mmCIF file with all atom_site columns, C-alpha atoms in Angstrom:
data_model
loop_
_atom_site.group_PDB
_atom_site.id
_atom_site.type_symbol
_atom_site.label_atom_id
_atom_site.label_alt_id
_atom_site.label_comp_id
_atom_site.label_asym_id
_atom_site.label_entity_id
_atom_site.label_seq_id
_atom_site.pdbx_PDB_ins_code
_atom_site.Cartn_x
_atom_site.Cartn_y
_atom_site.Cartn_z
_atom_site.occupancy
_atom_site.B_iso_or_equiv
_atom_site.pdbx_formal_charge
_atom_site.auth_seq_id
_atom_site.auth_comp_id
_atom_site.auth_asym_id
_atom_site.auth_atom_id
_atom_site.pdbx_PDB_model_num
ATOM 1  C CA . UNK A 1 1  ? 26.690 43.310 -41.283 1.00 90.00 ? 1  UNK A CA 1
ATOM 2  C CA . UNK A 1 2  ? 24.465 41.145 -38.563 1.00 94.00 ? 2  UNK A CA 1
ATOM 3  C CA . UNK A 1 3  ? 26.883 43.143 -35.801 1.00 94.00 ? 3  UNK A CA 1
ATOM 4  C CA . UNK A 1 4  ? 26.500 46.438 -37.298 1.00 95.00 ? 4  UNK A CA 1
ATOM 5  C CA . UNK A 1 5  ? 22.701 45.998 -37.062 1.00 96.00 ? 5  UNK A CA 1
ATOM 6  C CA . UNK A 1 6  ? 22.617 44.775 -33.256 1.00 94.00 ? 6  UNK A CA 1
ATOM 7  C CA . UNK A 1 7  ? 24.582 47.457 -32.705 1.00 94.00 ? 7  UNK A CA 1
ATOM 8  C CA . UNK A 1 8  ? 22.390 50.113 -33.825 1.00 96.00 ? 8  UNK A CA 1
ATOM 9  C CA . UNK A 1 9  ? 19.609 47.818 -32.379 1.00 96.00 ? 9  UNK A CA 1
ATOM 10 C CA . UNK A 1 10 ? 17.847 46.330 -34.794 1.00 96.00 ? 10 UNK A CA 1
ATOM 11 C CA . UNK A 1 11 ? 18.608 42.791 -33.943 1.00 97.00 ? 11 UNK A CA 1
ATOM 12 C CA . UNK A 1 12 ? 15.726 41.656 -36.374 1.00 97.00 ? 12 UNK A CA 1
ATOM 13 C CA . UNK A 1 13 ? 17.185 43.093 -39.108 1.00 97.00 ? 13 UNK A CA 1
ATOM 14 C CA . UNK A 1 14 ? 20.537 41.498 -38.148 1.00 97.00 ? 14 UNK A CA 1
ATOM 15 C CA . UNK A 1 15 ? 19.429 37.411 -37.877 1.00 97.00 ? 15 UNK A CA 1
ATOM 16 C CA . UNK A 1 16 ? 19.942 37.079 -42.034 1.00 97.00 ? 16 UNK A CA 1
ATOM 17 C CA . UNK A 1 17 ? 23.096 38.424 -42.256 1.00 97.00 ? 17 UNK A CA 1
ATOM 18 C CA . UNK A 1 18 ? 24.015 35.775 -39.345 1.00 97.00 ? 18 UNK A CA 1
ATOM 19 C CA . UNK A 1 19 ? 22.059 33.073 -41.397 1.00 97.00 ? 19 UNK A CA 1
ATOM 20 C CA . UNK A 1 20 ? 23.345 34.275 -44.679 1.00 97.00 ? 20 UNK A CA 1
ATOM 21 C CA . UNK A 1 21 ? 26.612 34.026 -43.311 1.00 97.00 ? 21 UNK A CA 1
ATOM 22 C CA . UNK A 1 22 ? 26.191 30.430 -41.846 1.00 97.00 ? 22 UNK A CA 1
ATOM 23 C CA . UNK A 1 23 ? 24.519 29.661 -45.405 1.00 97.00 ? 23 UNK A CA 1
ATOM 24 C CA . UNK A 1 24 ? 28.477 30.178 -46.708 1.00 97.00 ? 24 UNK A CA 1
ATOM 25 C CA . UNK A 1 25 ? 30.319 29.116 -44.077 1.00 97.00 ? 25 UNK A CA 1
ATOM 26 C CA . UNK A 1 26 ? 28.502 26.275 -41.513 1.00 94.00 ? 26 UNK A CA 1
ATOM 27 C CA . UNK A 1 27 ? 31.779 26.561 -39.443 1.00 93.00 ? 27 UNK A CA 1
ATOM 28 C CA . UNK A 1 28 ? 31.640 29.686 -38.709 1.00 95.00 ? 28 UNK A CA 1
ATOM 29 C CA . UNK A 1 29 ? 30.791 29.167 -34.976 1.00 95.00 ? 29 UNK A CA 1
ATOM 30 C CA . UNK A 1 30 ? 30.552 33.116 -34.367 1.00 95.00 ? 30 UNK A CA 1
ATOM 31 C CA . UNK A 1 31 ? 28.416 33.793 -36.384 1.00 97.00 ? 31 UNK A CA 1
ATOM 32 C CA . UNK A 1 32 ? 26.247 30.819 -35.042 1.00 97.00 ? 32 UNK A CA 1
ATOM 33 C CA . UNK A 1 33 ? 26.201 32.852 -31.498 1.00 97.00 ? 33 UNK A CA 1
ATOM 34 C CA . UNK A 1 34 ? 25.730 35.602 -32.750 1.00 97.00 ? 34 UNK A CA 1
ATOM 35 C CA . UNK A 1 35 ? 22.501 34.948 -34.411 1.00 97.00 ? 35 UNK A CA 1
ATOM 36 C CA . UNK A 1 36 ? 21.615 33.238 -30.766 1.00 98.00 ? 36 UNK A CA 1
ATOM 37 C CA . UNK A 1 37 ? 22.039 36.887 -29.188 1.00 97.00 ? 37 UNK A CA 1
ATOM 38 C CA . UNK A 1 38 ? 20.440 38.432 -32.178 1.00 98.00 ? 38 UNK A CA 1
ATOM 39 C CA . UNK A 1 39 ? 17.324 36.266 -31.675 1.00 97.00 ? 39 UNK A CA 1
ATOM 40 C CA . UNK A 1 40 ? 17.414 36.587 -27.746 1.00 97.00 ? 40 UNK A CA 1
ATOM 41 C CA . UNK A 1 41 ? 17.365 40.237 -28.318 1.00 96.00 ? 41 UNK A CA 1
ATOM 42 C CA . UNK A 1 42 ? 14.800 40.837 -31.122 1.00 97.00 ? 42 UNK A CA 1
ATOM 43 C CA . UNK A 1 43 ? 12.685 39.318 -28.206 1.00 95.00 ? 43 UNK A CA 1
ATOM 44 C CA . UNK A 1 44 ? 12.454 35.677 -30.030 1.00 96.00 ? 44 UNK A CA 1
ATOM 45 C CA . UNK A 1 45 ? 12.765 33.643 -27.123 1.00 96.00 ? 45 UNK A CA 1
ATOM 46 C CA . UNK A 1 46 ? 12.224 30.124 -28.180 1.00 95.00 ? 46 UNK A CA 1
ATOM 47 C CA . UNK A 1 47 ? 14.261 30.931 -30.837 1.00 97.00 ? 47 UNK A CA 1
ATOM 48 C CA . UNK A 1 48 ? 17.080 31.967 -29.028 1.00 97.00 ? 48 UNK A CA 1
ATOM 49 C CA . UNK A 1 49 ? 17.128 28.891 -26.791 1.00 97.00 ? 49 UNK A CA 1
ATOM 50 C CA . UNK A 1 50 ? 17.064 26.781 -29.973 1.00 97.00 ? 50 UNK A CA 1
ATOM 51 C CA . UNK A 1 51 ? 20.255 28.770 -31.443 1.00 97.00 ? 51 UNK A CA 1
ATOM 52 C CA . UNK A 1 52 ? 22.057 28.550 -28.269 1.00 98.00 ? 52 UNK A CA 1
ATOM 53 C CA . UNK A 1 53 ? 21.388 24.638 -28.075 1.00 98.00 ? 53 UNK A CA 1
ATOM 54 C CA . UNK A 1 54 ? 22.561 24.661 -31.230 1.00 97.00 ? 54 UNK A CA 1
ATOM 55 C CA . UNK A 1 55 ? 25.460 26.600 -30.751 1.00 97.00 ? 55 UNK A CA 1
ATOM 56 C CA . UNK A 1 56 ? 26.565 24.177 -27.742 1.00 98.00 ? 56 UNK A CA 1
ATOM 57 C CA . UNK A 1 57 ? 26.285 21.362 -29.581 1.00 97.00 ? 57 UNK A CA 1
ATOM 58 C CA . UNK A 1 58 ? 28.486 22.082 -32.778 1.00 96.00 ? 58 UNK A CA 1
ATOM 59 C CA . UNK A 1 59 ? 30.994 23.380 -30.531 1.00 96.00 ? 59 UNK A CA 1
ATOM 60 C CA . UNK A 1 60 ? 30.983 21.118 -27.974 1.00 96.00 ? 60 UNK A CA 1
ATOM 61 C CA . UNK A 1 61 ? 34.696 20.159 -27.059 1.00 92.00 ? 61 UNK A CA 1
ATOM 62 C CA . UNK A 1 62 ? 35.742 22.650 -29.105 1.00 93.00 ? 62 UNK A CA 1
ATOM 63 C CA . UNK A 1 63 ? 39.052 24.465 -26.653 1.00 94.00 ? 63 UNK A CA 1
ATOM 64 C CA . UNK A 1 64 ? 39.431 27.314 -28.710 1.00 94.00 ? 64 UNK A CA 1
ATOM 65 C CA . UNK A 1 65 ? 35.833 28.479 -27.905 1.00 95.00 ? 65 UNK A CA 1
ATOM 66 C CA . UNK A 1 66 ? 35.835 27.798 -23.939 1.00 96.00 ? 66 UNK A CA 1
ATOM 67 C CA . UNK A 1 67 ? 35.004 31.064 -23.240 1.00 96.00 ? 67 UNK A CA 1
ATOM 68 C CA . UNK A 1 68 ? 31.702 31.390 -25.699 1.00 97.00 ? 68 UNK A CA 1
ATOM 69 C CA . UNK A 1 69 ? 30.678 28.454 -24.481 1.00 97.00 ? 69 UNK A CA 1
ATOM 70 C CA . UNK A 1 70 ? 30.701 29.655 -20.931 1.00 97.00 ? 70 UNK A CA 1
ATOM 71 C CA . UNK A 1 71 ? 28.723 32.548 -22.022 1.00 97.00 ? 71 UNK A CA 1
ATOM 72 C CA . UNK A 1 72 ? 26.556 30.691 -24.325 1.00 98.00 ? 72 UNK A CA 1
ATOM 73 C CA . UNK A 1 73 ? 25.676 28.477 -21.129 1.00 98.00 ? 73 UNK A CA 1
ATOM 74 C CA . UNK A 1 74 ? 25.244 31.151 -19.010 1.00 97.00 ? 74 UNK A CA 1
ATOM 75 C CA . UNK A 1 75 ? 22.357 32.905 -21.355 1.00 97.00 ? 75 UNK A CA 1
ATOM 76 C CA . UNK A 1 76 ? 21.149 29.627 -22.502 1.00 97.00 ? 76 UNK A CA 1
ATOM 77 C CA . UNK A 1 77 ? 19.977 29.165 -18.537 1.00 97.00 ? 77 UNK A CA 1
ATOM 78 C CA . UNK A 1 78 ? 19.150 32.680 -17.681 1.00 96.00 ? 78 UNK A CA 1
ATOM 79 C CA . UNK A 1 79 ? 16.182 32.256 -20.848 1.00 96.00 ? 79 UNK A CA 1
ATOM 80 C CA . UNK A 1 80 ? 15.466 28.549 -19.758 1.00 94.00 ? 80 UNK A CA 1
ATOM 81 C CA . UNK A 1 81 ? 14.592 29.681 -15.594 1.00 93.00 ? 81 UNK A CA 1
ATOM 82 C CA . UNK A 1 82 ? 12.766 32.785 -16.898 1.00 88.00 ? 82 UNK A CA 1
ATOM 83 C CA . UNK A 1 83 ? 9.848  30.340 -18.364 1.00 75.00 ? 83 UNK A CA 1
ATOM 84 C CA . UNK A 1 84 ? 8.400  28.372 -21.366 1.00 56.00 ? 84 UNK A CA 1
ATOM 85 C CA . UNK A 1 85 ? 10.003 28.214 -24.800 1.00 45.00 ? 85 UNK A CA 1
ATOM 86 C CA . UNK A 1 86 ? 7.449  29.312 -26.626 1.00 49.00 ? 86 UNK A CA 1
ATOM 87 C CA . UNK A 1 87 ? 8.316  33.074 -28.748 1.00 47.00 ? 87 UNK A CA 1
ATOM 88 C CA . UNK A 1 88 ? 7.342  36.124 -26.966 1.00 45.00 ? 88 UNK A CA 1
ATOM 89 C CA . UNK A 1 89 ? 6.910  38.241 -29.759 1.00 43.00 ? 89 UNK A CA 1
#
């Protein structure tokens, strides 16, 4: 449900589903990015950072999720050059 509401953009609306889900299932590492997107996109910056750090970590050395990773690291930097980590909503 998270991805339904991101996809009809209303990423706020979509970060409990992602924590609801990670409530059930701590493992579930999609999710986990996910919400990191979600948070990034509802316009939660420091948040997002956090959720990506987070995401990093739990999956770190983790070969079946190279590729989320990558991206992961990718955003993680784009929100850490653009400035502090403080929220700006």
């Amino acid at each position: 449900l998270g991805t339904l509401e991101v996809q009809r953009d209303n990423p706020p609306a979509a970060i409990p589903y992602f924590d609801r889900a990670l409530s059930i299932a701590p493992g579930l590492h999609e999710a986990r990015l996910n919400r990191a997107i979600a948070e990034e996109l509802a316009g939660n910056r420091g948040a997002a950072i956090a959720a990506y750090r987070d995401f990093l970590a739990r999956t770190a050395g983790d070969r079946q999720l190279v590729e989320q990773r990558r991206v992961a690291q990718q955003l993680l930097a784009r929100l850490e050059r653009s400035g502090s980590d403080r929220d700006v909503s």
